[in-house]
PDB file of C-alpha atoms and ligand atoms in Angstrom:
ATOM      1  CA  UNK A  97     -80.728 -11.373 -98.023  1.00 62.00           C
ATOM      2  CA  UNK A  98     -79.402 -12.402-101.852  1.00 82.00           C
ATOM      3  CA  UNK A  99     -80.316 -13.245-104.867  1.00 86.00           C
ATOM      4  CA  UNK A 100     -78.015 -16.616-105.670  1.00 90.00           C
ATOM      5  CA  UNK A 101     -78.612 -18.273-109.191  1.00 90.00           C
ATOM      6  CA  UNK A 102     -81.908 -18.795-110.060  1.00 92.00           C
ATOM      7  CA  UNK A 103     -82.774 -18.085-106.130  1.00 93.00           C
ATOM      8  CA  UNK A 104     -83.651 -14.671-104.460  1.00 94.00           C
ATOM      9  CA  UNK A 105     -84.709 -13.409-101.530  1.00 94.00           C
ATOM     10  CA  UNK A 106     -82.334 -16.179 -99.404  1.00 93.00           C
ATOM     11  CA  UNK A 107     -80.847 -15.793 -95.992  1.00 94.00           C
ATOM     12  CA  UNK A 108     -77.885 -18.041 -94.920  1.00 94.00           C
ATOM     13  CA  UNK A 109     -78.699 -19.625 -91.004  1.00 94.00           C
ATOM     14  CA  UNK A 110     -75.599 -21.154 -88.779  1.00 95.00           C
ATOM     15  CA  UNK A 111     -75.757 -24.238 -87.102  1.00 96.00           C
ATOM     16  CA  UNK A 112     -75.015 -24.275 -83.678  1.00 97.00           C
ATOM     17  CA  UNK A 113     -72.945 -27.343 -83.887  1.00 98.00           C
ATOM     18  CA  UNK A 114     -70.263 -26.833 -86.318  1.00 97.00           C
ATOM     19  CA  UNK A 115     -67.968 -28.971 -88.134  1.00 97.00           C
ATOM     20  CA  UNK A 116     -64.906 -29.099 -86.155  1.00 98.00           C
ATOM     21  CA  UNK A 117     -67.601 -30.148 -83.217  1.00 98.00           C
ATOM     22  CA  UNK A 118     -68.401 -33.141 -85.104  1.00 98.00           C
ATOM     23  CA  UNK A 119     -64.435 -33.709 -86.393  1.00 98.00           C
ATOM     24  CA  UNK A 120     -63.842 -33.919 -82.803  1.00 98.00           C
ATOM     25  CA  UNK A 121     -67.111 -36.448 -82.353  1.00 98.00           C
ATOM     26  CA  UNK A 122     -65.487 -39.063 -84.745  1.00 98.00           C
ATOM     27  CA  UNK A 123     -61.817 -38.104 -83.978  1.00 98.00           C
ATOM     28  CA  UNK A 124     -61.013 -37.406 -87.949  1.00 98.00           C
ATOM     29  CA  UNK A 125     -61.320 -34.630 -90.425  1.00 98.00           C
ATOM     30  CA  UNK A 126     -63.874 -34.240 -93.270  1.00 98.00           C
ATOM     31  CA  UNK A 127     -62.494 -34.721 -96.768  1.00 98.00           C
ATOM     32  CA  UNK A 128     -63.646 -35.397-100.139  1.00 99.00           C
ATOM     33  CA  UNK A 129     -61.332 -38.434-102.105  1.00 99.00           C
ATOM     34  CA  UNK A 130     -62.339 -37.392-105.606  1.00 98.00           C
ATOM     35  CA  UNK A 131     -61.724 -40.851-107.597  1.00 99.00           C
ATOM     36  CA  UNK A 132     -61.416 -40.282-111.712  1.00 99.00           C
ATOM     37  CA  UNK A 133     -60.302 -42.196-114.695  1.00 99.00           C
ATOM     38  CA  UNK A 134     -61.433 -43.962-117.593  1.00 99.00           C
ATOM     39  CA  UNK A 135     -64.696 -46.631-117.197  1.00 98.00           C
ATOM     40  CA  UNK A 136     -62.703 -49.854-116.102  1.00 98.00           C
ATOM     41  CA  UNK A 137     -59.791 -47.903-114.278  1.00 98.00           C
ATOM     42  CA  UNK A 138     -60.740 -49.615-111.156  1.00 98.00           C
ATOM     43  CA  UNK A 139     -62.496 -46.570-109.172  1.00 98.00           C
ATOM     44  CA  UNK A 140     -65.370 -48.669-108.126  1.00 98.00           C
ATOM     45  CA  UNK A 141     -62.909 -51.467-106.771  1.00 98.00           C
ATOM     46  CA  UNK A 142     -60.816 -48.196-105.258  1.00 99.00           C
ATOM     47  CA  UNK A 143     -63.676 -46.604-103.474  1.00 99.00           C
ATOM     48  CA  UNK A 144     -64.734 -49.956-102.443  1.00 98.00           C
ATOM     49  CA  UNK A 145     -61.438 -51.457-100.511  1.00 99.00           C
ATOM     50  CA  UNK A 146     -60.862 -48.123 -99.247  1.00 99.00           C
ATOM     51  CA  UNK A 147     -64.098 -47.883 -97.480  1.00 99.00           C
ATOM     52  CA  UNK A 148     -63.953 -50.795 -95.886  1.00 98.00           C
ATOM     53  CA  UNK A 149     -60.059 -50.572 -95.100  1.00 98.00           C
ATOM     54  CA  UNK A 150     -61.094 -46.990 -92.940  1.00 98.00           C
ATOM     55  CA  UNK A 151     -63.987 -48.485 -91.539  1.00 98.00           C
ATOM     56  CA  UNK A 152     -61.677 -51.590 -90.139  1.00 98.00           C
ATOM     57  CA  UNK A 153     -59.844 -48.739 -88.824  1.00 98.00           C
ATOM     58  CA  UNK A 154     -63.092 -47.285 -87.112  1.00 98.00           C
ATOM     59  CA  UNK A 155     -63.606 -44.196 -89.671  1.00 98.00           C
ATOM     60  CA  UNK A 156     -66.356 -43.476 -91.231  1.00 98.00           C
ATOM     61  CA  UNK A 157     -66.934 -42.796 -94.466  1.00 99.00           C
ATOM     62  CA  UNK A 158     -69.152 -42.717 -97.455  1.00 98.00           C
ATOM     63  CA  UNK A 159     -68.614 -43.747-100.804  1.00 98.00           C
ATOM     64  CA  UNK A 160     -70.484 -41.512-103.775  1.00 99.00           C
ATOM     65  CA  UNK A 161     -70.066 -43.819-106.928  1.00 98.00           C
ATOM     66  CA  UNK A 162     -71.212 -42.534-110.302  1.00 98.00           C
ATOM     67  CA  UNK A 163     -72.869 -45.657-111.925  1.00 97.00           C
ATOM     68  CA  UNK A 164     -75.013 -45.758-108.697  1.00 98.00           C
ATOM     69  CA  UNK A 165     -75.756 -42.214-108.172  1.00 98.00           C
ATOM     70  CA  UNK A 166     -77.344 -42.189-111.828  1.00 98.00           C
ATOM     71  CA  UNK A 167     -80.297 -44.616-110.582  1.00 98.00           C
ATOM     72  CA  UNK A 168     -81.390 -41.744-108.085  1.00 98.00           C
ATOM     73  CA  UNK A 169     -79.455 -38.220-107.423  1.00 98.00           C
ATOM     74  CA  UNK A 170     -78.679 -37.759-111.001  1.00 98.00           C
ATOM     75  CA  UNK A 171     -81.067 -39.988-113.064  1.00 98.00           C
ATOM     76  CA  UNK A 172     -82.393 -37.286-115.184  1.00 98.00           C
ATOM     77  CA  UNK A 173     -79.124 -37.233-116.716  1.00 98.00           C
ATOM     78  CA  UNK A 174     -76.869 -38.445-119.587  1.00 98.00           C
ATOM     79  CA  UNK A 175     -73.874 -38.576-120.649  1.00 98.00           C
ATOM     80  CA  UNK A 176     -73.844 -35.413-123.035  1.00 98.00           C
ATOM     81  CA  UNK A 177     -70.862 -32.321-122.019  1.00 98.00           C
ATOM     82  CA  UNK A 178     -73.658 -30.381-120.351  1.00 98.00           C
ATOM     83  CA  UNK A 179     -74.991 -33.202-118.773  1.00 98.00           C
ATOM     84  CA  UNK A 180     -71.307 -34.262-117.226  1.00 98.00           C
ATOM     85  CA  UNK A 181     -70.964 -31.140-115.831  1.00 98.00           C
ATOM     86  CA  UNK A 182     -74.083 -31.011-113.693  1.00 98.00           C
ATOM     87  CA  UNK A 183     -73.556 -34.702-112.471  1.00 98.00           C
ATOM     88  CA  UNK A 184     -70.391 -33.325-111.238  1.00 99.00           C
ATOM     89  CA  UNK A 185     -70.897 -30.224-110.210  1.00 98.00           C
ATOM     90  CA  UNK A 186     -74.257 -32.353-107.697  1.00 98.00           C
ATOM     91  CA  UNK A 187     -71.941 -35.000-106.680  1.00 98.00           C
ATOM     92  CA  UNK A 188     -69.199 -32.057-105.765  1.00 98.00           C
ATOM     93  CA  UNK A 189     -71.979 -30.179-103.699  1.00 98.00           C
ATOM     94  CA  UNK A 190     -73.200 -33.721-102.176  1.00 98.00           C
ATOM     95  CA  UNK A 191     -68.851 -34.636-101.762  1.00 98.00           C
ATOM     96  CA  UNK A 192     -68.825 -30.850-100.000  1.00 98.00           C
ATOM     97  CA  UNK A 193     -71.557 -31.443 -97.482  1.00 98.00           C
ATOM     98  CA  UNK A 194     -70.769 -34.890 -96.644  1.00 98.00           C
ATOM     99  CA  UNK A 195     -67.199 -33.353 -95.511  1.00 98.00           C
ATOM    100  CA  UNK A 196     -68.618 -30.566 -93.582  1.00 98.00           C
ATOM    101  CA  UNK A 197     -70.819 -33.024 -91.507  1.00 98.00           C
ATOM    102  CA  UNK A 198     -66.878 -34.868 -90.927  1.00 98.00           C
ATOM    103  CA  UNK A 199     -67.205 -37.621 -93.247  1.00 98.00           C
ATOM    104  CA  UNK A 200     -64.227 -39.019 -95.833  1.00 99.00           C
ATOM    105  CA  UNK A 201     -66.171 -38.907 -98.708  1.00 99.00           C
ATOM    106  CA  UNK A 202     -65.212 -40.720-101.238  1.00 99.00           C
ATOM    107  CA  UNK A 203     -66.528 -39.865-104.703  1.00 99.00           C
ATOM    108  CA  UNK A 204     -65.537 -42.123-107.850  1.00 98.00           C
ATOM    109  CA  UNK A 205     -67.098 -40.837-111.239  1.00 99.00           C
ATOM    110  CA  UNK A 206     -65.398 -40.313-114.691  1.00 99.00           C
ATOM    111  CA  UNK A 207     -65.407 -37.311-114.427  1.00 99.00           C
ATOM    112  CA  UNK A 208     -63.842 -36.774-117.938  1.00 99.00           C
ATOM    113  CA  UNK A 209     -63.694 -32.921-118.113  1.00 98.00           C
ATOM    114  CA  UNK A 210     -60.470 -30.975-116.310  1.00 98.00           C
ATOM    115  CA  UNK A 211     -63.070 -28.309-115.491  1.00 98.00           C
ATOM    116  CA  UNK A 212     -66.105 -29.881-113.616  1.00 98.00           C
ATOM    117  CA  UNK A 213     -62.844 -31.501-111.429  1.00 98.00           C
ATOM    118  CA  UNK A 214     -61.482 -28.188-110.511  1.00 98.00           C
ATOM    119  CA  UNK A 215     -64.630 -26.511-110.040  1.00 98.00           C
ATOM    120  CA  UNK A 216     -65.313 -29.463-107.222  1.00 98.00           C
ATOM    121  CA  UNK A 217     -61.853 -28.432-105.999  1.00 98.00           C
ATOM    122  CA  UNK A 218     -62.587 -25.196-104.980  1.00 98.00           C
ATOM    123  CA  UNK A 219     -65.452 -26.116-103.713  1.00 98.00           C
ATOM    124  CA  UNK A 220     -63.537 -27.187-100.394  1.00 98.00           C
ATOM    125  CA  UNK A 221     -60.777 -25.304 -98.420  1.00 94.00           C
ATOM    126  CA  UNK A 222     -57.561 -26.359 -96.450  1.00 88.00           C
ATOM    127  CA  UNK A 223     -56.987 -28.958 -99.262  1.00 96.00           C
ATOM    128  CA  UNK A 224     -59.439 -31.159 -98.439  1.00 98.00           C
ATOM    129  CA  UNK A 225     -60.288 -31.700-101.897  1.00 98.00           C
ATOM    130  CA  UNK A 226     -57.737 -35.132-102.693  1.00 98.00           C
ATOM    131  CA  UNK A 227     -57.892 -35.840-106.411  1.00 98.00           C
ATOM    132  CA  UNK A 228     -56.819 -39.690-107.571  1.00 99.00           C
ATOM    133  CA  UNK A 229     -55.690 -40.267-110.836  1.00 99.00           C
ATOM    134  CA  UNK A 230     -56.158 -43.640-111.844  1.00 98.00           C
ATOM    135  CA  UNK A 231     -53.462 -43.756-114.681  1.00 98.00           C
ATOM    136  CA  UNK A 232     -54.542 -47.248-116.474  1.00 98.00           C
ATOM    137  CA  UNK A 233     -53.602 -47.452-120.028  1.00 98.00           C
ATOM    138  CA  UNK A 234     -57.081 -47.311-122.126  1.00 98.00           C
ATOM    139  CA  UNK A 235     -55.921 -50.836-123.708  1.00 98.00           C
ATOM    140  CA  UNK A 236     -56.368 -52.422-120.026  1.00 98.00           C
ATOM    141  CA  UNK A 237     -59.607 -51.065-119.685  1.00 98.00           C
ATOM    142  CA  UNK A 238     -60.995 -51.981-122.839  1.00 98.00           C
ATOM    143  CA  UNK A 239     -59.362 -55.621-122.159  1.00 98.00           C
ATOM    144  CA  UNK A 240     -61.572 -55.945-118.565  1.00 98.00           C
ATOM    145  CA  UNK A 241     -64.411 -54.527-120.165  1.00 98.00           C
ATOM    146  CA  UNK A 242     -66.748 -55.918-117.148  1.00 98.00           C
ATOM    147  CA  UNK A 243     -69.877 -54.462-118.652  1.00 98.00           C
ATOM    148  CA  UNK A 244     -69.146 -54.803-122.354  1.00 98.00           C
ATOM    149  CA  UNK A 245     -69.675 -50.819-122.801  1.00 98.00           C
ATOM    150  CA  UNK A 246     -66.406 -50.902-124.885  1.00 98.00           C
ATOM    151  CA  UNK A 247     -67.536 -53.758-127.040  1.00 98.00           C
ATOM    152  CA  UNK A 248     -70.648 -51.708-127.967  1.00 98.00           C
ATOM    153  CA  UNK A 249     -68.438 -48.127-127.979  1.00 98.00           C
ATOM    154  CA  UNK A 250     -66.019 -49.550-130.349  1.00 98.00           C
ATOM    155  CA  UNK A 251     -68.844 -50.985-132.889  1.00 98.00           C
ATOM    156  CA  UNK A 252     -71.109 -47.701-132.933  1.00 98.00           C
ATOM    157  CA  UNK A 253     -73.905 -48.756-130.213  1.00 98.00           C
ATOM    158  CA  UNK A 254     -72.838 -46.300-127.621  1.00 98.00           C
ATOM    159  CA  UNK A 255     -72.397 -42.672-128.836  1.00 98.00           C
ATOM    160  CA  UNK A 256     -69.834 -40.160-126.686  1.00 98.00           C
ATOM    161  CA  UNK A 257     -68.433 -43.172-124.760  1.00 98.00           C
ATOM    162  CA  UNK A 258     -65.331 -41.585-122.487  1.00 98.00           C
ATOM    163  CA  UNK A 259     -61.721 -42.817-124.096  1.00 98.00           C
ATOM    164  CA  UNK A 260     -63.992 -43.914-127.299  1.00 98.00           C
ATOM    165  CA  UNK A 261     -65.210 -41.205-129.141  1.00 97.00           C
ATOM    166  CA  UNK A 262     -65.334 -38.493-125.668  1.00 98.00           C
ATOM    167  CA  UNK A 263     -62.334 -36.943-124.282  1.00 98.00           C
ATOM    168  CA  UNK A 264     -61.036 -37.723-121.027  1.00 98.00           C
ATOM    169  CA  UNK A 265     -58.686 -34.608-119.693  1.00 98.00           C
ATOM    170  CA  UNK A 266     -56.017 -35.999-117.492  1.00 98.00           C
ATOM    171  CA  UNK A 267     -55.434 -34.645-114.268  1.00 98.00           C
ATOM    172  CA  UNK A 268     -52.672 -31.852-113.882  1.00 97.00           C
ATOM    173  CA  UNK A 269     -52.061 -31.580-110.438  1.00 93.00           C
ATOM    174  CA  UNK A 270     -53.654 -34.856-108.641  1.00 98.00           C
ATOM    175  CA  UNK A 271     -52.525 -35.552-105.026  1.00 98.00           C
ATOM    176  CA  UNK A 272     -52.108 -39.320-105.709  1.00 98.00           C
ATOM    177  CA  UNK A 273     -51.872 -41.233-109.222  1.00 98.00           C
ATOM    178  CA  UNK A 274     -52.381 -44.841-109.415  1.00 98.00           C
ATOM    179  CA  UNK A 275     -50.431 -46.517-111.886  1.00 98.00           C
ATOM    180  CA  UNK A 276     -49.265 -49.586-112.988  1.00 98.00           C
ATOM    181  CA  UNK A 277     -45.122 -50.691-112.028  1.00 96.00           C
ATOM    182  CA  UNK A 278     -43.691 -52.800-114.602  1.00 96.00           C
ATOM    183  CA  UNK A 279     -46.470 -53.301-116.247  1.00 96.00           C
ATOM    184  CA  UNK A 280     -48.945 -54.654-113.506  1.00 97.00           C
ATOM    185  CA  UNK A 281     -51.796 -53.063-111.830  1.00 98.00           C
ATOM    186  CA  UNK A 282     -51.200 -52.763-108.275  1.00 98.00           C
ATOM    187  CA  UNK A 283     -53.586 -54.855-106.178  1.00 98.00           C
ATOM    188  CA  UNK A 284     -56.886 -53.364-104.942  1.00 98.00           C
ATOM    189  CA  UNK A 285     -55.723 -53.295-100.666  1.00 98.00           C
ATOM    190  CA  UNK A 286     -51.941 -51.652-102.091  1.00 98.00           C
ATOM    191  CA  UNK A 287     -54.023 -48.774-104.079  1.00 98.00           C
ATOM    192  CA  UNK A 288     -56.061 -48.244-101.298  1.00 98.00           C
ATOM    193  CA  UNK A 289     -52.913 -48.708 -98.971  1.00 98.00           C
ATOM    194  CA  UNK A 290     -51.509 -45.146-100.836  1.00 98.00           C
ATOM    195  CA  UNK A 291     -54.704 -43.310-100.301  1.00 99.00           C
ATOM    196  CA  UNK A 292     -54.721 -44.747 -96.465  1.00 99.00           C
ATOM    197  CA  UNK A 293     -50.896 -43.391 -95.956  1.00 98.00           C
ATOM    198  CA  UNK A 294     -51.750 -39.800 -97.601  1.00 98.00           C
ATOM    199  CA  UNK A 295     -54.717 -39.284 -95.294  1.00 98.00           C
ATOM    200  CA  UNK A 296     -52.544 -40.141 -92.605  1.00 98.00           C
ATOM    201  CA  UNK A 297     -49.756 -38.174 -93.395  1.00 98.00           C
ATOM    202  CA  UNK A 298     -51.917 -35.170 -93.898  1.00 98.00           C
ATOM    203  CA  UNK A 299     -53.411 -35.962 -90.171  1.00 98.00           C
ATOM    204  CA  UNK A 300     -57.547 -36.243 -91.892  1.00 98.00           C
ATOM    205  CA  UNK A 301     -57.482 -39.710 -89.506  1.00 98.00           C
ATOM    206  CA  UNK A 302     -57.359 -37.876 -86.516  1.00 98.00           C
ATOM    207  CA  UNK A 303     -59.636 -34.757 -85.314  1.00 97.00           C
TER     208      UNK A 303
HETATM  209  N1  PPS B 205     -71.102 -42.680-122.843  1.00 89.63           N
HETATM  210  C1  PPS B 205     -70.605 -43.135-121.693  1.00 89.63           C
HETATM  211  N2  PPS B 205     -69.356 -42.761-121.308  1.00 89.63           N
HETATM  212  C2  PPS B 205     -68.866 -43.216-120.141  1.00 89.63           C
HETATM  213  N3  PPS B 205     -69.523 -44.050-119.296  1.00 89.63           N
HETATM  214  C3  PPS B 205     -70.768 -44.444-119.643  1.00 89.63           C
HETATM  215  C4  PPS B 205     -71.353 -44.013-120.854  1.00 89.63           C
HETATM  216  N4  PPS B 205     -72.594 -44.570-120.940  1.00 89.63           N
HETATM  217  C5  PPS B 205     -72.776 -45.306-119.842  1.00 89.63           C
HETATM  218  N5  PPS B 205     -71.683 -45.236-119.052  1.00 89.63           N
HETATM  219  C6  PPS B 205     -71.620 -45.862-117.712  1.00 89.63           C
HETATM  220  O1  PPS B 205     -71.749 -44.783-116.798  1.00 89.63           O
HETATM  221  C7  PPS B 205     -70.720 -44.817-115.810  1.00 89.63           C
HETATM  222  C8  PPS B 205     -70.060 -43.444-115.668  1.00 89.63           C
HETATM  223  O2  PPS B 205     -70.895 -42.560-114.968  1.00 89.63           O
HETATM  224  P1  PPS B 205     -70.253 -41.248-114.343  1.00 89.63           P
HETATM  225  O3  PPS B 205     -71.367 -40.548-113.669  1.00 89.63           O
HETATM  226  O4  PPS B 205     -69.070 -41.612-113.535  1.00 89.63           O
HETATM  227  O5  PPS B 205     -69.791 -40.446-115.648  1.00 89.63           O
HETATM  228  S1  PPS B 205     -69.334 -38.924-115.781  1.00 89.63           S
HETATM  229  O6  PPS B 205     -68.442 -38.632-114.647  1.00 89.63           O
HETATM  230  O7  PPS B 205     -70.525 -38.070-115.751  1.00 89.63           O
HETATM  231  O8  PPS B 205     -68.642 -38.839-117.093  1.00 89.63           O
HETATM  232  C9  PPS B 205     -69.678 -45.800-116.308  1.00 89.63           C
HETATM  233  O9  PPS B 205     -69.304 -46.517-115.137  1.00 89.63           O
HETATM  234  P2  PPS B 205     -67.788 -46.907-114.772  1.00 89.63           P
HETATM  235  O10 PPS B 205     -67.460 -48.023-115.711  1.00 89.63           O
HETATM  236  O11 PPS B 205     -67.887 -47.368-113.348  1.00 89.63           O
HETATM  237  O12 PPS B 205     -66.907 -45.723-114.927  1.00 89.63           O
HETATM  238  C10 PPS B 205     -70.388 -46.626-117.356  1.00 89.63           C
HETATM  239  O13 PPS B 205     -70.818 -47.838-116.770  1.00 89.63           O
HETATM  240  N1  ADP B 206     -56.267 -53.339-108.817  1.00 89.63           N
HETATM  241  C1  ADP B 206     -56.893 -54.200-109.610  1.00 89.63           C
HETATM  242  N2  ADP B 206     -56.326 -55.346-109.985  1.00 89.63           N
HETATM  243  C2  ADP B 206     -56.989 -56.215-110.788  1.00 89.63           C
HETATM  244  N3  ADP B 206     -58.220 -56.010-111.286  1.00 89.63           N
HETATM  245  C3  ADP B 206     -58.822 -54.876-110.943  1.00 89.63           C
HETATM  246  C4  ADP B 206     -58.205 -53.913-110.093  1.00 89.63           C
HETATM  247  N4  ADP B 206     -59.046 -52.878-109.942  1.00 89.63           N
HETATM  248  C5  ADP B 206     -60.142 -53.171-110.651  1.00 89.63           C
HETATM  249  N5  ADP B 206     -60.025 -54.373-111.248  1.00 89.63           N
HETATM  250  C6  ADP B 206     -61.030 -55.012-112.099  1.00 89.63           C
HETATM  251  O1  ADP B 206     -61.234 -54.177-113.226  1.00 89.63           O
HETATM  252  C7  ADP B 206     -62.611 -54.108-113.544  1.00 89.63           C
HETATM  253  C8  ADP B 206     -63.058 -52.647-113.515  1.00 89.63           C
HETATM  254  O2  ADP B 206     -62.978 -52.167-112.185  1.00 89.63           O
HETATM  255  P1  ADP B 206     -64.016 -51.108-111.635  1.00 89.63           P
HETATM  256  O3  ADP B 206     -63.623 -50.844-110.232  1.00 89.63           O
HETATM  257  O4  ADP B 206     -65.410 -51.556-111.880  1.00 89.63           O
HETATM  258  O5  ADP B 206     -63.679 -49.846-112.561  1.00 89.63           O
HETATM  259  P2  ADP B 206     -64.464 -48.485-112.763  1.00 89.63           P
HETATM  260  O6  ADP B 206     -65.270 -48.238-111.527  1.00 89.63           O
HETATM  261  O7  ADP B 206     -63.386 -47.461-112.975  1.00 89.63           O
HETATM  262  O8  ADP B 206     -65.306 -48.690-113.992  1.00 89.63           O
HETATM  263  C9  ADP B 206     -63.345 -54.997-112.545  1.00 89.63           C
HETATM  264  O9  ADP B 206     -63.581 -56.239-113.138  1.00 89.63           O
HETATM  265  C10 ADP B 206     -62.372 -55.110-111.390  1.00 89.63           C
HETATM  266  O10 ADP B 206     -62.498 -56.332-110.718  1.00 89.63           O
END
């Protein structure tokens, strides 16, 4: 019995199948690919090509996108600090259980705050918490400006917009940054490509 945040009087039950039961069921490991950068970095497209790419590959995984979490999970929130910081400390707790049940989760939110990030972190064990940096210059992001939230940051209409007038706290010690070489964005299947070979390397694509 414990009393747990707001919650006493709780008991903890096991499962009797456990997670490295199911690892074995879909022959790969659970892990949470935590996607962050500015609005217009490319996380979507990220999360996107790199879902498919592991499903051609016959692994399953699930992607946990901010923008479309916000229209159920989290849409009693906003985009104030406090408010950032429960969206991502749900979607870590969501990322976390998706992973135990031997998923690659794949979560792609702002994220803005160094933090909420780390708290996700440890959230997970036996670094299966993979943090991706994408590193795009604010200037490209404010060029694709696919939803025109820039346009309406940069002339007053939208208050506390990240990279505007919000901070957004680099990542210290990400396991993979995407950046541009020579000045070019690398294409969506290359980005995804790096994520692909770390998973590998680290052996997530096999139980
Ligand atoms: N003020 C402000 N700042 C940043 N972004 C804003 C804001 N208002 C709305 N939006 C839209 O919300 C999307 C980001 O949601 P997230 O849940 O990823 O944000 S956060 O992690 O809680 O900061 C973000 O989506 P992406 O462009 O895909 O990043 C925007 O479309
Ligand atoms: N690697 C890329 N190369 C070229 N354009 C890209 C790339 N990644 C994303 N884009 C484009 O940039 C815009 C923003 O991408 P998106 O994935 O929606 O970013 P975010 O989810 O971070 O807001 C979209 O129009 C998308 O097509």
């Amino acid at each position: 019995m414990a009393t747990l945040g707001n919650s006493a009087n709780i008991f903890w039950h096991e499962y009797p199948v456990g997670q490295a039961e199911r690892q074995k069921l879909l022959n790969q490991k659970g892990c949470v690919v935590w996607i962050t950068g500015l609005s217009g970095s490319g996380k979507s497209t990220l999360a996107c090509t790199l879902g498919r790419e592991l499903h051609c590959r016959g692994k399953l995984s699930y992607v946990l996108d901010g923008d479309n979490l916000r229209h159920g999970l989290n849409k009693n929130l906003g985009f104030t600090p406090e408010d950032r910081t429960e969206n991502i400390r749900r979607v870590g707790e969501v990322a976390k259980l998706f992973a135990d049940a031997g998923l690659i989760c794949i979560a792609s939110l702002i994220s803005p705050y160094r933090k909420d990030r780390d708290a996700c972190r440890a959230l997970l064990a036996d670094a299966k918490f993979i943090e991706v940096f994408m590193n795009m210059p604010l200037a490209l992001c404010e060029e694709r400006d696919p939803k025109g939230l820039y346009k309406l940051a940069r002339a007053g209409k939208i208050k506390g917009f990240t990279g505007i007038d919000d901070p957004y706290e680099s990542p210290l010690n990400c396991e993979i940054e995407i950046q541009q070489k020579n000045g070019v964005c690398p294409a969506p299947n290359e980005m995804a490509g790096q994520v692909v070979s770390y998973l590998e390397n680290k052996g997530f694509l096999q139980a």
